[in-house]
Coordinates of C-alpha atoms in Angstrom, one line a residue:
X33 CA 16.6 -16.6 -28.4
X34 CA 19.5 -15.6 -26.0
X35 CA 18.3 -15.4 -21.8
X36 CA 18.7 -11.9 -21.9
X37 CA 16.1 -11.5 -24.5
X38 CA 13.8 -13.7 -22.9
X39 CA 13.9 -12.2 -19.6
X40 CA 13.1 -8.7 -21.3
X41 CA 10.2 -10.3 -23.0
X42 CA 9.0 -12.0 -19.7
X43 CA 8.9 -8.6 -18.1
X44 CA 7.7 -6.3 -21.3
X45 CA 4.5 -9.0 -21.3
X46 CA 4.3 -8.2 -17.2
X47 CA 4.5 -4.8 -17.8
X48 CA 2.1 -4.9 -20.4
X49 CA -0.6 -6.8 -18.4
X50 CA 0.3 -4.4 -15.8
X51 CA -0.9 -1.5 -18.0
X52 CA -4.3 -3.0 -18.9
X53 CA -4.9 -3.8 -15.2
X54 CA -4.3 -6.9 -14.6
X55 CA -1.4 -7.4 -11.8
X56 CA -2.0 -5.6 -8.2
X57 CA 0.2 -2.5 -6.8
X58 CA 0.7 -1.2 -3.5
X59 CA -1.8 0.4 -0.8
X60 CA -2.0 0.6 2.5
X61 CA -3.1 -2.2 4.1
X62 CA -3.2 -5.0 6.7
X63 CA -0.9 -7.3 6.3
X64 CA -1.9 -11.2 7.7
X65 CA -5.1 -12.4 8.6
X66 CA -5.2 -11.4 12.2
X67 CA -5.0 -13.3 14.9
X68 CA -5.9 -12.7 18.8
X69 CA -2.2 -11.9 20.0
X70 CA -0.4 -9.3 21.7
X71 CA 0.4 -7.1 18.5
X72 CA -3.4 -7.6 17.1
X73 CA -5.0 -6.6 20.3
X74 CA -8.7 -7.7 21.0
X75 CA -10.1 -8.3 17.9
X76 CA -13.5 -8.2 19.6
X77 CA -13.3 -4.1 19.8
X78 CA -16.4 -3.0 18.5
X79 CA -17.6 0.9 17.4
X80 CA -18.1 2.5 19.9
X81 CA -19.8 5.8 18.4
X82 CA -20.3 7.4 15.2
X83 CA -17.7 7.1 12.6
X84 CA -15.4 10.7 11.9
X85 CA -16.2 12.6 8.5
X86 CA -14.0 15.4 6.9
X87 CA -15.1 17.8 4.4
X88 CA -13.9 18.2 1.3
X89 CA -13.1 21.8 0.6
X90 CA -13.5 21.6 -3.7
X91 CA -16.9 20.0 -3.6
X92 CA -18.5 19.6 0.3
X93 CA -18.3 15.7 -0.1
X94 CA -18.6 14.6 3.6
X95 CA -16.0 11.5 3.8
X96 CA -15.4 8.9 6.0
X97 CA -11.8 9.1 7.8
X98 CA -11.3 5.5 7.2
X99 CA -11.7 4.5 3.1
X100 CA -11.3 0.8 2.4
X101 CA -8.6 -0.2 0.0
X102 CA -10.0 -2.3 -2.3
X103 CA -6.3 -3.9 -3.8
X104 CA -7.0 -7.2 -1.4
X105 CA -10.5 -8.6 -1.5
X106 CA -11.4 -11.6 0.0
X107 CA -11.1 -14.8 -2.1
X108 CA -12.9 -18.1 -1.7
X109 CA -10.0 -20.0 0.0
X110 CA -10.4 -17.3 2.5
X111 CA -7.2 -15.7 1.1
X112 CA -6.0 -12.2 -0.1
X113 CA -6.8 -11.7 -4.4
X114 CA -3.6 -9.6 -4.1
X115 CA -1.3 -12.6 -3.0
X116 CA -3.4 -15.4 -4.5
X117 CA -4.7 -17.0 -7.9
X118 CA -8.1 -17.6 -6.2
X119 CA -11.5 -16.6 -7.4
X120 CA -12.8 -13.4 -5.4
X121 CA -15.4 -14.3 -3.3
X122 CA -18.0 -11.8 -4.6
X123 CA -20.4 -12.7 -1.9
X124 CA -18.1 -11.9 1.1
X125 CA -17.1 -8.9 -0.8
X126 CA -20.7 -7.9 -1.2
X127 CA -21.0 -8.6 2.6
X128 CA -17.9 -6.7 3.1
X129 CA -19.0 -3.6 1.5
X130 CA -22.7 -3.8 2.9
X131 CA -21.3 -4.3 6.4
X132 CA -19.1 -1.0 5.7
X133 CA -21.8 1.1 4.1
X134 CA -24.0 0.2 7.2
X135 CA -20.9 1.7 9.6
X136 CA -20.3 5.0 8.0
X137 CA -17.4 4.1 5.4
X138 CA -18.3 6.1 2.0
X139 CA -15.0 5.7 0.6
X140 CA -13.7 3.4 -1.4
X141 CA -10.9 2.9 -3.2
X142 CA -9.5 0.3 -6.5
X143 CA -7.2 0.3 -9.7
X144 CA -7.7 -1.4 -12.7
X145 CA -4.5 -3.0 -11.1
X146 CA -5.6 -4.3 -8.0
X147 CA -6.4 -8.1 -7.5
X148 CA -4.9 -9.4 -10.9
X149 CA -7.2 -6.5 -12.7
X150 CA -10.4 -7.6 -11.3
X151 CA -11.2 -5.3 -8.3
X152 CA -13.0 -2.5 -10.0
X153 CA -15.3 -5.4 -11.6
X154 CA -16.3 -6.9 -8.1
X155 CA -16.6 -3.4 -6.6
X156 CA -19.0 -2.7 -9.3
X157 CA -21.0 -5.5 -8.7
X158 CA -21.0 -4.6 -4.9
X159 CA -21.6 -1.1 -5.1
X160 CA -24.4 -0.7 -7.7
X161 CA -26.2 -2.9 -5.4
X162 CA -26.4 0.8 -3.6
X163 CA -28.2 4.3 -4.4
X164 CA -25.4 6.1 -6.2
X165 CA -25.1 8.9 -3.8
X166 CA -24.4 6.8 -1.2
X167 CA -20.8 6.2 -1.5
X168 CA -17.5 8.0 -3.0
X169 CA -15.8 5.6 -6.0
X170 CA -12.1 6.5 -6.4
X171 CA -9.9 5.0 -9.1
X172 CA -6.4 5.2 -11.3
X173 CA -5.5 5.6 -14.6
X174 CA -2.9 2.8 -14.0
X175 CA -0.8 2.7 -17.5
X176 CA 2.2 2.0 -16.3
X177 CA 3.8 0.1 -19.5
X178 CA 5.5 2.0 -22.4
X179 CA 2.7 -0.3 -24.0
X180 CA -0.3 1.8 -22.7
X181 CA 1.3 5.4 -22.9
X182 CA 0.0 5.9 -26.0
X183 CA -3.4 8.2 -26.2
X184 CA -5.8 5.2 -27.0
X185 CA -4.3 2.5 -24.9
X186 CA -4.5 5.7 -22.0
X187 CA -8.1 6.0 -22.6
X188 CA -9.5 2.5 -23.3
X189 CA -8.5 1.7 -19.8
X190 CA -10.4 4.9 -18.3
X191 CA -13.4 4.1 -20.4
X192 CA -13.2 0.3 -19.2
X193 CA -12.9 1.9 -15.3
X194 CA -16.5 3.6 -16.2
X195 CA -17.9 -0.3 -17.6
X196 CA -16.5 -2.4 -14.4
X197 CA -17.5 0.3 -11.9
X198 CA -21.2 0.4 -13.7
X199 CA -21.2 4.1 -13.3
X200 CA -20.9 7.1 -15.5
X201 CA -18.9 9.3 -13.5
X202 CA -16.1 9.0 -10.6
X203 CA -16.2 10.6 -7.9
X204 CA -12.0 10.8 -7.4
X205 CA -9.9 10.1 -10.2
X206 CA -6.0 9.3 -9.7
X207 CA -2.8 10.1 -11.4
X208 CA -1.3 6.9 -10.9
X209 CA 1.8 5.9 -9.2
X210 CA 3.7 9.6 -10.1
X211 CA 7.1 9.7 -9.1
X212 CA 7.9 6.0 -10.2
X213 CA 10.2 6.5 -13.4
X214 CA 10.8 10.0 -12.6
X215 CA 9.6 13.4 -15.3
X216 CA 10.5 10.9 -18.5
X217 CA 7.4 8.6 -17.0
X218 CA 5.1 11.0 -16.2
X219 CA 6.1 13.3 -19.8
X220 CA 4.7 9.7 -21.3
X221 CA 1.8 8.6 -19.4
X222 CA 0.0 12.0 -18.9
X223 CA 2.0 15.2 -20.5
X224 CA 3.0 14.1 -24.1
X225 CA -0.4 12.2 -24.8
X226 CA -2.9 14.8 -23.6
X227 CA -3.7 12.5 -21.4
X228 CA -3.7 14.9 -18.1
X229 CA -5.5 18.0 -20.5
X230 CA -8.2 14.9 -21.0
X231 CA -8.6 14.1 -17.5
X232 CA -9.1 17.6 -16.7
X233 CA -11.9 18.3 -19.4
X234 CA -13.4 15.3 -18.1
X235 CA -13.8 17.0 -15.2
X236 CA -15.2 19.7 -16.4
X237 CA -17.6 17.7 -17.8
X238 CA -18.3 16.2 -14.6
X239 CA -17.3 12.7 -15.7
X240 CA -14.8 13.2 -12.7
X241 CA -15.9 15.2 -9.9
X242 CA -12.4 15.3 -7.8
X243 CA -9.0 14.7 -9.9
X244 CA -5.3 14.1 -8.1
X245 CA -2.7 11.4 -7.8
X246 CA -0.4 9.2 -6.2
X247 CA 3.0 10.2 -5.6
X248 CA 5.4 7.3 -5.2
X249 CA 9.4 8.3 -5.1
X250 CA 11.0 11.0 -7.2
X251 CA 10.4 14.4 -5.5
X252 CA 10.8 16.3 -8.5
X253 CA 7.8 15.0 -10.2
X254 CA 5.9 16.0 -6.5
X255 CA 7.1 19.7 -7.2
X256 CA 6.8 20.3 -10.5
X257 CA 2.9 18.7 -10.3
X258 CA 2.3 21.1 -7.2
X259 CA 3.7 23.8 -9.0
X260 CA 1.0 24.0 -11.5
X261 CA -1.7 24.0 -9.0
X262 CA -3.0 27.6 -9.8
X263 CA -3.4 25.7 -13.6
X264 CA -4.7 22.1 -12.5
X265 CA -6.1 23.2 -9.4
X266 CA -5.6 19.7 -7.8
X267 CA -9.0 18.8 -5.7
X268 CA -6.4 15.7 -3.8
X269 CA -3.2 13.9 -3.6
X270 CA -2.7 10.9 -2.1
X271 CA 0.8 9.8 -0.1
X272 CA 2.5 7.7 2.3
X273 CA 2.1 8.9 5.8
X274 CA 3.0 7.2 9.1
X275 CA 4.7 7.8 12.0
X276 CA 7.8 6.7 11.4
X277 CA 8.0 8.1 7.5
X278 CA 6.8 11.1 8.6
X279 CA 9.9 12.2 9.9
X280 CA 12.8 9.6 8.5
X281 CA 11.3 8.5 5.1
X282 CA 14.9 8.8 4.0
X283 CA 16.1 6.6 6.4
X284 CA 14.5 4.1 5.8
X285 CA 14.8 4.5 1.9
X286 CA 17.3 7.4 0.6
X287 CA 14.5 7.7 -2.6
X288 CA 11.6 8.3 -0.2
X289 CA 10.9 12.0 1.1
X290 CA 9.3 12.8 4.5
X291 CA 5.4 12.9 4.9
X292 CA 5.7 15.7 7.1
X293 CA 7.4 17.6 3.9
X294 CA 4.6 16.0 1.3
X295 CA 1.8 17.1 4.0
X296 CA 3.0 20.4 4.4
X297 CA 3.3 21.5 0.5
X298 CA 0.0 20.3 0.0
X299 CA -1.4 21.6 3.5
X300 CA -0.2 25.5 2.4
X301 CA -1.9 25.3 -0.8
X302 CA -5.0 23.6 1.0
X303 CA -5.0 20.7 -1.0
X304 CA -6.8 17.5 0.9
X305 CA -4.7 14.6 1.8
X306 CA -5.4 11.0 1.3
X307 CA -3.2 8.7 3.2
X308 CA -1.3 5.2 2.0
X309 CA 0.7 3.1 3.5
X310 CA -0.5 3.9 7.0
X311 CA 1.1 0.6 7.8
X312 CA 4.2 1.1 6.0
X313 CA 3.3 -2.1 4.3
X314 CA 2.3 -3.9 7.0
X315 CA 5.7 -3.8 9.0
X316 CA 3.4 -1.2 11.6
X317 CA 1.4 -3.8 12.8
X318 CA 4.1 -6.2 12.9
X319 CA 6.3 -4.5 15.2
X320 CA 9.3 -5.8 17.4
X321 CA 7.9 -7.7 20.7
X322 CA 9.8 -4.9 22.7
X323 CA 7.9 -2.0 20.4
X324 CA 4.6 -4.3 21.2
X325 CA 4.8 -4.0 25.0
X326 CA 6.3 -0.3 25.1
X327 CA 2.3 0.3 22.7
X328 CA 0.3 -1.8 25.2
X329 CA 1.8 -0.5 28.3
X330 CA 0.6 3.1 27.2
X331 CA -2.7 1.6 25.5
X332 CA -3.4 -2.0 26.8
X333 CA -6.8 -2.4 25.2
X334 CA -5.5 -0.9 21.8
X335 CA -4.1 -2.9 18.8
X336 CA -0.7 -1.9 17.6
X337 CA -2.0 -0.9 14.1
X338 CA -4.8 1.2 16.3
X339 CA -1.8 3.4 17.1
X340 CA -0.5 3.8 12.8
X341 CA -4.1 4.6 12.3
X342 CA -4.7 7.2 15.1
X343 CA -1.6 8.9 13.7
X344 CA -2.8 8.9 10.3
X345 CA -6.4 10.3 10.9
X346 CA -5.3 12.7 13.1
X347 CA -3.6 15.8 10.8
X348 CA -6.4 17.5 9.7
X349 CA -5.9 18.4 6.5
X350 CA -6.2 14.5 6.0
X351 CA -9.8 13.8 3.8
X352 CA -9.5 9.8 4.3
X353 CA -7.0 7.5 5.2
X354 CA -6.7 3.8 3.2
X355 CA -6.7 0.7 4.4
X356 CA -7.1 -2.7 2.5
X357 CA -8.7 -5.0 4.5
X358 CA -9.3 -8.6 3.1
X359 CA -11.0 -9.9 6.5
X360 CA -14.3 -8.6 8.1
X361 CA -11.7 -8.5 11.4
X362 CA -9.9 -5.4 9.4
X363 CA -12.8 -3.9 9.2
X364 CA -14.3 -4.3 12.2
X365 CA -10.9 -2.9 13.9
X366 CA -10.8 0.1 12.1
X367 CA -13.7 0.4 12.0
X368 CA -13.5 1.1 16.2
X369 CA -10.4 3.1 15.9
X370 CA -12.5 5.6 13.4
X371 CA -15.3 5.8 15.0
X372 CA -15.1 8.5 16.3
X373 CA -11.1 9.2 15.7
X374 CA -9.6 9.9 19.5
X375 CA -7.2 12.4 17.5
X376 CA -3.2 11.8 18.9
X377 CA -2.4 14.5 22.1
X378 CA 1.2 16.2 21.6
X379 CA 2.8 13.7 24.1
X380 CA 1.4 11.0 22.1
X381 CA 2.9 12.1 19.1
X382 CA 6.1 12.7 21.4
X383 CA 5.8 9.2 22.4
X384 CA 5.2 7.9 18.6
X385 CA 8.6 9.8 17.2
X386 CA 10.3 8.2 20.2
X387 CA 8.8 4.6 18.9
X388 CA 9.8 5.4 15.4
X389 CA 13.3 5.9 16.5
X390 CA 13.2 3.1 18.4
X391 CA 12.0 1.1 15.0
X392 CA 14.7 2.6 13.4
X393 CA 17.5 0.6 15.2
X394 CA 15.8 -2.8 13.8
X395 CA 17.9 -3.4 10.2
X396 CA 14.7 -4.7 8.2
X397 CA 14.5 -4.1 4.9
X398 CA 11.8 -1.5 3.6
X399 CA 9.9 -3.9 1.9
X400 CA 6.1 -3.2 1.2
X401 CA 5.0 -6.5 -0.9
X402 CA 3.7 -4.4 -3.5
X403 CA 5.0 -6.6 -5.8
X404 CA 7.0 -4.4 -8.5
X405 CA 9.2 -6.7 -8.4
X406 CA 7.4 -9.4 -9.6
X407 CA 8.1 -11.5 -11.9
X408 CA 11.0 -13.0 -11.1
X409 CA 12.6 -14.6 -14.5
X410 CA 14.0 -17.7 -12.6
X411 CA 10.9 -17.7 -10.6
X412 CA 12.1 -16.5 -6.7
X413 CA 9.3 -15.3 -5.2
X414 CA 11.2 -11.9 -3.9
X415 CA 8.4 -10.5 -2.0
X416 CA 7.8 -13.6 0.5
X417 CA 11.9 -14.1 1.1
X418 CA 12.0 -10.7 2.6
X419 CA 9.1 -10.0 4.8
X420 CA 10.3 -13.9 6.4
X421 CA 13.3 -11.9 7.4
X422 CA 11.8 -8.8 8.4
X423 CA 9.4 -11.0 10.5
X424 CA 12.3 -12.9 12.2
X425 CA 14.2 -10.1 12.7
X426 CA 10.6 -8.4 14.9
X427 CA 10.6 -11.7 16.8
X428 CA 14.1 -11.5 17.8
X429 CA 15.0 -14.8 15.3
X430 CA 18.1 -13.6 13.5
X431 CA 20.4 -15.4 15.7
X432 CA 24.3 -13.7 15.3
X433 CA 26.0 -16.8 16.5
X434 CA 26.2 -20.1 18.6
X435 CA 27.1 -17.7 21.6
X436 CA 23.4 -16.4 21.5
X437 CA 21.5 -17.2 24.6
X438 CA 18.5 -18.8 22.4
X439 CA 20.6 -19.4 19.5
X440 CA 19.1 -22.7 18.9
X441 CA 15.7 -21.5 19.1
X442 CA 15.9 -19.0 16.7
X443 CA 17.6 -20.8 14.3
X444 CA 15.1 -23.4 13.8
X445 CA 12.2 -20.9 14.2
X446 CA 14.2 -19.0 10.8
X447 CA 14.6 -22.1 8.7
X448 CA 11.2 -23.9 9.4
X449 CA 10.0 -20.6 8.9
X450 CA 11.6 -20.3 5.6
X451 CA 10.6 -23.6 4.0
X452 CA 7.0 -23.1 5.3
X453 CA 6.7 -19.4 3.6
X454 CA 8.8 -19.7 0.7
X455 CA 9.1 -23.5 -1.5
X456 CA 12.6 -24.3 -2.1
X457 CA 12.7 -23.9 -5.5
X458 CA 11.5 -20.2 -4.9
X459 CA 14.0 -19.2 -2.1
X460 CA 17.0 -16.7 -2.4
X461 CA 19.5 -19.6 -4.0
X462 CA 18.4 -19.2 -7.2
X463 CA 19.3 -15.5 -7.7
X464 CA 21.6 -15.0 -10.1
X465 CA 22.0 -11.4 -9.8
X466 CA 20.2 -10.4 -13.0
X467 CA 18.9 -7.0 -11.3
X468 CA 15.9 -6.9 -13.9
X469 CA 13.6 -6.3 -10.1
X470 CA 15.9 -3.7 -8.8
X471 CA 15.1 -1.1 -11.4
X472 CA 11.0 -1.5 -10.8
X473 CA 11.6 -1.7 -6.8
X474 CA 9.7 1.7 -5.7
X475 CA 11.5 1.7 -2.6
X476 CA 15.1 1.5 -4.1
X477 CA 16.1 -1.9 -2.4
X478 CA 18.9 -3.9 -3.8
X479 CA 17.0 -6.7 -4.2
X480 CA 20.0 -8.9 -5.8
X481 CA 22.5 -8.2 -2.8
X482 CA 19.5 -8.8 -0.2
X483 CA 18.9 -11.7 -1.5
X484 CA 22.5 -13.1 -1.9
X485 CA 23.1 -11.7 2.1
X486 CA 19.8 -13.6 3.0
X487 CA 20.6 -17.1 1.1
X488 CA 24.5 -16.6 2.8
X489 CA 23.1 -16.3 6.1
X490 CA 20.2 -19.7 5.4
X491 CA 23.3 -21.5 4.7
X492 CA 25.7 -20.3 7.8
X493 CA 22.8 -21.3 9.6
X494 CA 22.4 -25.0 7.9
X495 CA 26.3 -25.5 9.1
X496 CA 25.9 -24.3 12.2
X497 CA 23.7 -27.6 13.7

């Protein structure tokens, strides 16, 4: 068997696993375990009040503004399930979601994708620990592979959601992932199987009491799904929305549209919003150290992510905004920015486009580690490479040349940095520009050439002693 075939079948069995639920996707989430630092803020914040609740239009469900993302439980090496092999740590989970339930969150949110396809099983084990109408349970029909677009692949994983959830209804049911592989995907997964006339039966049999989806990338499929509104009648869609995609989405990433353009289509028609991605991946609480003191000077005892949050929550057409948080430190931040919401003033939101722009002049690549990309054939772990760089470029570590004033500095804090985060025989040297990630990157990148700029620059900087 030639390479080429090989590395199709490595990614058709991916794919394929993928479809049944057994690799993790994107969310918005934390990124790190936090640490008491300048961008983190105090962890110690507590709530302060009670948390913020919208209403949902379609059925009066009273919702909490913050809704835990459930793609990064805890595991018991005190790690993320959605970067690690571990075991989930049920108990901590339980804790987790007990500890949530007891502040106001009602809201929560998996995939049969999330946490190597075993999230919705260990939030059915925490949640049925609770009276049923105490919480909202929202989940994807996550066939993503050709494998699964057939009718009965489509609906064996919705009736396993039902069995690892332990319920016999959900309370929001997602269109997952629409936009990723443009009108031919979505024809596959939910048009040309019956799948989406299903779903809305199911509704109608109150199997599902709220149905929408997750937009992800090509704007057409946005439109033409809004466009048939009056038909589906949509009870919620879910997007990316932050501060600095809300008005340069295509900056960052020609493919992406701008949240204020997603918000407003669904705002006219009155369809409630559910926010990703308040984080952009992460990179919003990881901010430049200029960007962290320009936050703190305005907000001293606020986090940096408090800021992404605020901005988030605060449109009002927003039912619930997403947030995966692995530690109870996550939660317990959030929990204070939520609760109540101190909505954004219109010089705050002046002040947050001006940040955005500011953001804008940092060349990091839009990277959101969820993981499309993955697996690598000649196993580079893609992901990990580039969030190193973005990190060194937020901490000022991309030295240009000897000339730079802390040139030596940076340069060692990049390479150690490197070898600590990524093992040699996973770094960017081993690309051989096979572009198999490139066509399942959601944000567009060019992984191959970022990875070929990133291993020339490691080696520039191995020279230059």
């Amino acid at each position: 068997m030639d390479n080429k075939n090989k590395k199709e079948i490595n990614r058709r069995e991916f794919l394929k696993v993928l479809g049944t639920g057994t690799v993790v996707t994107a969310a918005a989430l934390h990124g790190c375990r936090p640490r008491n630092n300048s961008a983190n803020g105090n962890m110690a914040n507590k709530q302060t009040g009670e948390m913020t609740y919208r209403i949902n239009p379609t059925t009066g469900d009273k919702v909490s503004l913050l809704g835990y993302g459930c793609m990064r439980l805890p595991t018991i090496a005190n790690s993320s399930a959605r970067d690690s092999q571990d075991e989930i740590d049920q108990e901590m989970v339980n804790r987790q979601v007990d500890y949530a339930l007891a502040h106001g969150v009602n809201y929560f949110d998996t995939s049969p994708a999330y946490c190597r396809g075993l999230s919705e099983h260990a939030m059915g084990i925490a949640l049925s620990r609770h009276p049923r109408d105490k919480y909202f349970i929202a989940t994807k029909l996550s066939n993503f592979s050709p494998d699964t677009w057939n009718r009965e692949s489509s609906l064996a994983i919705y009736r396993n959601s039902l069995k690892e959830l332990q319920t016999d209804y959900l309370d929001y049911m997602l269109l997952h992932g629409i936009g990723m592989g443009g009108m031919e995907a979505l024809k596959g997964r939910y048009l040309d199987n019956g799948m989406l006339d299903f779903l809305v039966a199911e509704r109608e049999a109150g199997r599902i009491r709220n149905l929408g989806f997750s937009y992800h990338g090509d704007i057409e499929v946005f439109d033409y799904l809004l466009s048939r509104h009056d038909e589906i009648k949509w009870d919620f869609v879910q997007i990316q929305l932050n501060y600095v995609d809300w008005k340069h989405a295509k900056e960052v990433n020609t493919r992406n549209t701008d949240a204020e353009y997603l918000y407003g289509e669904l705002s006219k028609r009155g369809i409630p919003t559910i926010i990703m991605e308040p984080l952009l991946g992460g990179r919003l609480a990881n901010v430049p150290n200029h960007i962290v003191s320009r936050l703190k000077q305005r907000r001293p005892t606020d986090s940096v992510a408090s800021w992404a949050f605020r901005f988030a929550g605060s449109p009002e057409g927003v039912l619930t905004v997403l947030s995966g948080m692995t530690y109870m430190e996550h939660l317990q931040e959030n929990l204070a920015t939520y609760s109540p919401l101190e909505p954004l003033t219109d010089d705050e939101k002046v002040f947050l486009e001006e940040t955005a722009q500011l953001m804008l002049k940092y060349p990091t690549i839009p990277c959101n580690d969820c993981k499309y990309c993955m697996p690598c054939p000649y196993g580079i772990d893609i992901p990990s490479i580039l969030i190193h760089y973005n990190k060194c470029v937020n901490q000022g570590n991309i030295p240009a040349g000897k000339q730079d004033e802390n040139y030596r500095k940076a340069r060692r804090a990049f390479l150690v940095g490197y070898d600590r985060s990524v093992p040699k025989l996973r770094q960017a040297s081993h690309c051989i520009g096979c572009n198999q990630c490139a066509h399942h990157c959601p944000q567009n990148i060019d992984i191959p050439g970022e990875l070929h700029r990133i291993d020339r620059f490691v080696e520039q900087l191995k020279i230059e002693s």
